[in-house]
mmCIF file of C-alpha atoms in Angstrom:
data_model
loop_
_atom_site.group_PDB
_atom_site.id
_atom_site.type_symbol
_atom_site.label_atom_id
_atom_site.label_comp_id
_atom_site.label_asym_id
_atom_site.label_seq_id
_atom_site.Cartn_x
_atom_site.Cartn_y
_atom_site.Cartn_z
ATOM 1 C CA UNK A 300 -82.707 -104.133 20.673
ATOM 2 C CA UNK A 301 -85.857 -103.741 18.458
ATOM 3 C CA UNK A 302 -85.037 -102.907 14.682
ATOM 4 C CA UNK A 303 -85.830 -99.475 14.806
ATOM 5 C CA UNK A 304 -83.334 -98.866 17.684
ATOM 6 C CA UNK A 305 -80.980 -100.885 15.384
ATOM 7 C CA UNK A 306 -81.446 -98.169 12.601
ATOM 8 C CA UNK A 307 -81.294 -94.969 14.231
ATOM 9 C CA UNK A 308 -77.819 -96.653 15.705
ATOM 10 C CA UNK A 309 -76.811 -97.582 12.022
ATOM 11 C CA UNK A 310 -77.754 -94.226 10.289
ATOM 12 C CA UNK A 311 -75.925 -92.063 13.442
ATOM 13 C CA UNK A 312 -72.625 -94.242 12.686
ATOM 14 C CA UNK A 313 -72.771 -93.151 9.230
ATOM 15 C CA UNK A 314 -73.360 -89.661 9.398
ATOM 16 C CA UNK A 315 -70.374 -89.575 12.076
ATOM 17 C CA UNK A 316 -68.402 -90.998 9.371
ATOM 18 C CA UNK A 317 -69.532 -88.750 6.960
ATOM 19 C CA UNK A 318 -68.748 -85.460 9.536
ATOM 20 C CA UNK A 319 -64.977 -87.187 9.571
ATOM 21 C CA UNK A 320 -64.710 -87.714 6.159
ATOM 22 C CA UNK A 321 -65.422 -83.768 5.339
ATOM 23 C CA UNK A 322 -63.506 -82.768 8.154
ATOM 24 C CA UNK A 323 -60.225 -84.695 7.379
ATOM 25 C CA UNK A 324 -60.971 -83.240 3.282
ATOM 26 C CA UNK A 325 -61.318 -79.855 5.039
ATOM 27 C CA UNK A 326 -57.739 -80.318 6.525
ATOM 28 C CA UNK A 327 -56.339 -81.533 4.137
ATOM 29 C CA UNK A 328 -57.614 -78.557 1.972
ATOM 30 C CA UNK A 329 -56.133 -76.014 4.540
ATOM 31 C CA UNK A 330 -52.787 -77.951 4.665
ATOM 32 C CA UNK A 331 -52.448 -77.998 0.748
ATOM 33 C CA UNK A 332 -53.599 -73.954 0.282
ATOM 34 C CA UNK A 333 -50.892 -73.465 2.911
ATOM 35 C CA UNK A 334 -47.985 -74.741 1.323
ATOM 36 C CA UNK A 335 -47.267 -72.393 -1.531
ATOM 37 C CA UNK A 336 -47.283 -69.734 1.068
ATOM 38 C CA UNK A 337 -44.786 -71.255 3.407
ATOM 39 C CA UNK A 338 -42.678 -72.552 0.063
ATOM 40 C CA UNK A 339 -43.100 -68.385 -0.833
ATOM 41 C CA UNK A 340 -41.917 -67.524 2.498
ATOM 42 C CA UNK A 341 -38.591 -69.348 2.033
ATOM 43 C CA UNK A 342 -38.090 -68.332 -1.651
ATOM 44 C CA UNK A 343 -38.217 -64.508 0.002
ATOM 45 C CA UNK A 344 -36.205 -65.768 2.850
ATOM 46 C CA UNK A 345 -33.736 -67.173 0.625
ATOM 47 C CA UNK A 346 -34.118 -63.922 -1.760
ATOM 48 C CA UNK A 347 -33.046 -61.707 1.042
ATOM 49 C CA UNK A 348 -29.998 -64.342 2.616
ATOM 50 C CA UNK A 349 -28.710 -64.338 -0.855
ATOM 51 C CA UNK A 350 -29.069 -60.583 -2.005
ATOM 52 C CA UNK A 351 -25.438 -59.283 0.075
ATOM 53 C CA UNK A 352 -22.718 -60.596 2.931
ATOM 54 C CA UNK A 353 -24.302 -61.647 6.608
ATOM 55 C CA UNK A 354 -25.312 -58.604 8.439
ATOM 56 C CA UNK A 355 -22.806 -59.152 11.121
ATOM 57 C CA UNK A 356 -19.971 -58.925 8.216
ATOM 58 C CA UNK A 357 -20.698 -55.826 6.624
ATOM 59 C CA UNK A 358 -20.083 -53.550 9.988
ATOM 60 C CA UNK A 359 -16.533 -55.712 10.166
ATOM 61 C CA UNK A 360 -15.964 -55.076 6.225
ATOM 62 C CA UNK A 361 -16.392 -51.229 6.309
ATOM 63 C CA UNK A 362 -14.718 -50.760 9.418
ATOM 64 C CA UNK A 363 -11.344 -52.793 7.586
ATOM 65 C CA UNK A 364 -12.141 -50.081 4.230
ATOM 66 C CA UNK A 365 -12.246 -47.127 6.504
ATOM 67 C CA UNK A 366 -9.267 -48.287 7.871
ATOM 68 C CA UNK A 367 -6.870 -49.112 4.427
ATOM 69 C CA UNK A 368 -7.974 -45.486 3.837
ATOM 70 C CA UNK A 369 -6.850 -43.822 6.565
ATOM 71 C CA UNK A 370 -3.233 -45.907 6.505
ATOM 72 C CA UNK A 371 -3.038 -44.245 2.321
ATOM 73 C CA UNK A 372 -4.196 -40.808 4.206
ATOM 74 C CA UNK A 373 -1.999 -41.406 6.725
ATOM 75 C CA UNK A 374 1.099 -42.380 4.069
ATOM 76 C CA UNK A 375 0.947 -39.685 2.037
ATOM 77 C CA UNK A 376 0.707 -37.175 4.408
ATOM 78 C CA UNK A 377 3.994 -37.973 5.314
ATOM 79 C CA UNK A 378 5.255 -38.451 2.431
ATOM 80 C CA UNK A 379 4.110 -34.993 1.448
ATOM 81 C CA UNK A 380 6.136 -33.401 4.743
ATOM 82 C CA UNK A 381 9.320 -35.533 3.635
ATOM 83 C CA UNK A 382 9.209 -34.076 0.377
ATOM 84 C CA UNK A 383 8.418 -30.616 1.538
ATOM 85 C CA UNK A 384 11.106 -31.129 4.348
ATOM 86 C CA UNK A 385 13.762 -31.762 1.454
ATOM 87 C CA UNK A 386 12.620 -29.160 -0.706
ATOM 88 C CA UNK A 387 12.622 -26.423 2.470
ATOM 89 C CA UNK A 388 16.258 -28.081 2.900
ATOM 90 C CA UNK A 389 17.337 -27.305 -0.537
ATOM 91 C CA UNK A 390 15.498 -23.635 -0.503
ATOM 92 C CA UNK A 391 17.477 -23.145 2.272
ATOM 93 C CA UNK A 392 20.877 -24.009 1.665
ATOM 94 C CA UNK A 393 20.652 -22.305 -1.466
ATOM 95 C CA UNK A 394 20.507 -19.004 0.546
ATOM 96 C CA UNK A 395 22.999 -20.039 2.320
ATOM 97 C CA UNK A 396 25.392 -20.583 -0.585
ATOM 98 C CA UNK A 397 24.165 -17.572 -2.477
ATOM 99 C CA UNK A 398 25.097 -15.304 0.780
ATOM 100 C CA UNK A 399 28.561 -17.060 1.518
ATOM 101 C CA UNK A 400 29.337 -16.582 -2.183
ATOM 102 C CA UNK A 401 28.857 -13.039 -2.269
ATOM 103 C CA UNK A 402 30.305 -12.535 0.604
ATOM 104 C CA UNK A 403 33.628 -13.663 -0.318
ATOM 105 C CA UNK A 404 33.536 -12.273 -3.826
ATOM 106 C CA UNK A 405 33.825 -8.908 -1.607
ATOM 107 C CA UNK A 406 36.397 -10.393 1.117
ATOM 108 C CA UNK A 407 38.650 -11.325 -2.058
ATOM 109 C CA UNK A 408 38.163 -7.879 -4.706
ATOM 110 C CA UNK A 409 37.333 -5.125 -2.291
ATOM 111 C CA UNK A 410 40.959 -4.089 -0.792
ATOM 112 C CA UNK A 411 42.178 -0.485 1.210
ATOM 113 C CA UNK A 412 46.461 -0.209 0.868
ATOM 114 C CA UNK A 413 46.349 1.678 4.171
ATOM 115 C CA UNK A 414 44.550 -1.441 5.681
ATOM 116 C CA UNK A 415 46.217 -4.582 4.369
ATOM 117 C CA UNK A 416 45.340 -6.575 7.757
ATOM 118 C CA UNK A 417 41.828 -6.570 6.930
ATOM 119 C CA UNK A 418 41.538 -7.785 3.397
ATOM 120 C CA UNK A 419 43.867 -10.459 4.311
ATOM 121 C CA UNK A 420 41.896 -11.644 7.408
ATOM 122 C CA UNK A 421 38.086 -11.419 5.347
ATOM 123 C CA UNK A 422 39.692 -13.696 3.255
ATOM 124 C CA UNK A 423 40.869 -16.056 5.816
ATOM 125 C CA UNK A 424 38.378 -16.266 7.395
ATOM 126 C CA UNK A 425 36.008 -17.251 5.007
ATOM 127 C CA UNK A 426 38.187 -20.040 2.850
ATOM 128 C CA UNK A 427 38.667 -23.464 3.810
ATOM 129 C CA UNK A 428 41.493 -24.891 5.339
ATOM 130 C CA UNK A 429 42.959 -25.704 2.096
ATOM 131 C CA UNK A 430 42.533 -22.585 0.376
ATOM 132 C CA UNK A 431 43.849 -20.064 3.425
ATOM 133 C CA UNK A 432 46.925 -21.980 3.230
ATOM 134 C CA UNK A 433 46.989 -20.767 -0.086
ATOM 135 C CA UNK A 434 46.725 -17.237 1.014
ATOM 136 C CA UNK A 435 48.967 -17.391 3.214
ATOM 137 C CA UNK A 436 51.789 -18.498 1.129
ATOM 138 C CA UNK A 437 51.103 -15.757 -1.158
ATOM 139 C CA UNK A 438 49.832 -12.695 1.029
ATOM 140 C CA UNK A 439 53.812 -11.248 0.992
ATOM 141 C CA UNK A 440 54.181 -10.486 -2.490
ATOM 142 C CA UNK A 441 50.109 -9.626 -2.376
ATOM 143 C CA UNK A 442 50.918 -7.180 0.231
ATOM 144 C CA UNK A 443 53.628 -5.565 -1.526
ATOM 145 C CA UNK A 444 52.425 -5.015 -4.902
ATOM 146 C CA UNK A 445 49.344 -3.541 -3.007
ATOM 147 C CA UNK A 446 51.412 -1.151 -0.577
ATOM 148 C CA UNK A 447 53.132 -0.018 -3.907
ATOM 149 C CA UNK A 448 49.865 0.456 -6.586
ATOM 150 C CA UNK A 449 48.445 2.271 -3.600
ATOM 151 C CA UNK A 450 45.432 0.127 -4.690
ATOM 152 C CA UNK A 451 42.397 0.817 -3.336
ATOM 153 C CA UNK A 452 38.823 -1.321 -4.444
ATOM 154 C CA UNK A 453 34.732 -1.231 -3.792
ATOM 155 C CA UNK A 454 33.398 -4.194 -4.784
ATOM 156 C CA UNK A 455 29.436 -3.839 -5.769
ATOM 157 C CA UNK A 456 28.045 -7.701 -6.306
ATOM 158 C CA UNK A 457 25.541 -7.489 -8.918
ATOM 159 C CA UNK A 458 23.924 -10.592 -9.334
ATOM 160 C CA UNK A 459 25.385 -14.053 -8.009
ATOM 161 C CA UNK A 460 23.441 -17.489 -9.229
ATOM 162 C CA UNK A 461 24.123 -20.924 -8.001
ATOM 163 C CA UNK A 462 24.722 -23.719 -10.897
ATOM 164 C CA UNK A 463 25.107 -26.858 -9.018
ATOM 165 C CA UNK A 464 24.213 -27.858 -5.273
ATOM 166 C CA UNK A 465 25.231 -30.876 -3.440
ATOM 167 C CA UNK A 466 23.195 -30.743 -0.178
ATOM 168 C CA UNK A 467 23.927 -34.297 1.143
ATOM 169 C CA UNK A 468 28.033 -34.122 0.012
ATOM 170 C CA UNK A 469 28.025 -30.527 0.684
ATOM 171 C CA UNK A 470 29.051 -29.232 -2.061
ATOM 172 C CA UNK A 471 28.251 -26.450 -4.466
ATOM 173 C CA UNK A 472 29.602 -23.999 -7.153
ATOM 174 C CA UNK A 473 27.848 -20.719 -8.467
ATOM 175 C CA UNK A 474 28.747 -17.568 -10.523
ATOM 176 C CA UNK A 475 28.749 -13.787 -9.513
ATOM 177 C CA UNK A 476 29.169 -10.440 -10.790
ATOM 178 C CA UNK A 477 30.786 -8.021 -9.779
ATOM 179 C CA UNK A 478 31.450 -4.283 -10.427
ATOM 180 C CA UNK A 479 34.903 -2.955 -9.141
ATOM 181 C CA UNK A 480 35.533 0.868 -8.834
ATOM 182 C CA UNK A 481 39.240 1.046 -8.755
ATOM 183 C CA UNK A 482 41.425 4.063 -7.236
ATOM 184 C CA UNK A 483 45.199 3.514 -8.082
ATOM 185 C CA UNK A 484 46.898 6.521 -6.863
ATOM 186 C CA UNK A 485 44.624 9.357 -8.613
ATOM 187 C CA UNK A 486 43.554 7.363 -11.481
ATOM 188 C CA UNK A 487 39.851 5.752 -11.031
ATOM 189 C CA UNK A 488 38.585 2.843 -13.303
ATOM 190 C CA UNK A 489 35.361 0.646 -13.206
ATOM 191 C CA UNK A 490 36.052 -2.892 -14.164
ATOM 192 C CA UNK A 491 33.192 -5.769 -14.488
ATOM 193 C CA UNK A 492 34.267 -9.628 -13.473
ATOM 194 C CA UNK A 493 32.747 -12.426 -13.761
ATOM 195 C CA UNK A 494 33.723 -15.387 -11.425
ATOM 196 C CA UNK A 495 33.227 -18.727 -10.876
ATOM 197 C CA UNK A 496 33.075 -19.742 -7.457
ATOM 198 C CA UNK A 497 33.605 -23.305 -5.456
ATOM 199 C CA UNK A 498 32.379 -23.539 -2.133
ATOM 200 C CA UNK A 499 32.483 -26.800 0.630
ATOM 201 C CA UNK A 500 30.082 -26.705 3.427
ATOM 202 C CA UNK A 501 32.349 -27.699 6.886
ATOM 203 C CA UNK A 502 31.918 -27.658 10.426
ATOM 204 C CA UNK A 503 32.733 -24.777 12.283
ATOM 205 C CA UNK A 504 32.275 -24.415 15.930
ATOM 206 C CA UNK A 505 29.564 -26.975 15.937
ATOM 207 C CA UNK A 506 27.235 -25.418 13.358
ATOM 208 C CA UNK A 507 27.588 -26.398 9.351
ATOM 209 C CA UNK A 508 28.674 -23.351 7.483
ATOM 210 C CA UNK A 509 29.787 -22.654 3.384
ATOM 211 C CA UNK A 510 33.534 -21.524 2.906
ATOM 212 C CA UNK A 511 35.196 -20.846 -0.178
ATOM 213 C CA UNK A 512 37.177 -23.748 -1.997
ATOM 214 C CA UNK A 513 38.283 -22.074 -4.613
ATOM 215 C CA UNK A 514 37.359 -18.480 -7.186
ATOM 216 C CA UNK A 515 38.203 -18.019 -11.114
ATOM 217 C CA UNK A 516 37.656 -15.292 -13.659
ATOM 218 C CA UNK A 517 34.940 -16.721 -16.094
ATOM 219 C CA UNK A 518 36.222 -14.641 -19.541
ATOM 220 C CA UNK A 519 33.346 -12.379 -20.500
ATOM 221 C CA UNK A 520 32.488 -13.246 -24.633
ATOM 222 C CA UNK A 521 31.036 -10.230 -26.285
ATOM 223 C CA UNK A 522 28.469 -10.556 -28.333
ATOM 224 C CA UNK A 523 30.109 -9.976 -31.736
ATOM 225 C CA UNK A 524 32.280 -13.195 -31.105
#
């Protein structure tokens, strides 16, 4: 190989070198302006894994919220119909106690003498076992004293108001008034009563019903006292 061949050969190898020698400063140029991007990339990555819960958990987490609110929804709708089942329980059997009160403040004041058999059996009828027992020891002498006063008596009941009401024991008392028109023989009177009355709900016939337990003049105080 002459000389000249030998430098051609030596100045080809060193530009090659050269052209390797950019190109690996090139790369490495490329790799180091890439970096803070990728490092961004995480950071935002990162950013967004840390901002709330997993995606798959927040379905799960409001489906479990919707669900403790429609248990409370749930809960106090029925406890709203207990508590409006009980107070539709007490409405009623204060009817019921108002109505078999006044009934037998008439079965016990409103009397005909010429029909003895029928004041006696109101009254029956509507006491409790206890208190027609009562009656019936008595009704004699009641009969008598009626046959001979020639009594005869239309109740009116004003106004009766229950004071206390038991509905689980059964149990209740209330008051009434009542106007009497009184016809003993040809003299006529008016008389005003209060009473006090105890009644005891009982079974009868398979259905719960109020009867009288027991009935009381209340003394009327007049207002100068």
């Amino acid at each position: 190989m002459s000389s000249d061949e030998q430098r051609r050969t030596r100045a080809d190898a060193s530009a090659d070198a050269e052209e390797t020698a950019d190109a690996t400063d090139t790369g490495a140029d490329q790799v180091a302006d890439a970096e803070p991007e990728v490092e961004g990339g995480a950071e935002e990555r990162a950013g967004r894994s840390s901002a709330g819960p997993p995606g798959w958990l927040v379905p799960a987490s409001a489906a479990f919220a919707l669900a403790a609110f429609v248990v409370a929804a749930v809960f106090a709708v029925m406890w709203w119909v207990a508590s409006g089942s009980d107070d539709a329980e007490v409405a009623g059997a204060r009817e019921d106690v108002v109505r078999a009160a006044g009934n037998a403040v008439t079965a016990l004041t409103e009397l005909d003498y010429e029909n003895p058999d029928a004041y006696f059996e109101r009254q029956k009828t509507l006491a409790t076992d206890e208190l027609r027992k009562t009656i019936e020891q008595s009704e004699k002498s009641y009969r008598d004293a009626i046959a001979k006063a020639k009594t005869k008596v239309v109740s009116t009941v004003q106004d009766v108001a229950v004071e206390e009401l038991n509905v689980h024991e059964g149990k209740a008392s209330a008051l009434a008034t009542v106007s009497l028109d009184v016809t003993q023989g040809d003299k006529q009177s008016t008389k005003a009563l209060r009473l006090e009355l105890q009644l005891t709900r009982v079974d009868e016939n398979g259905e719960q019903v109020w009867k009288l337990a027991n009935m009381g003049e209340v003394p009327v105080v007049g207002t100068g006292q």
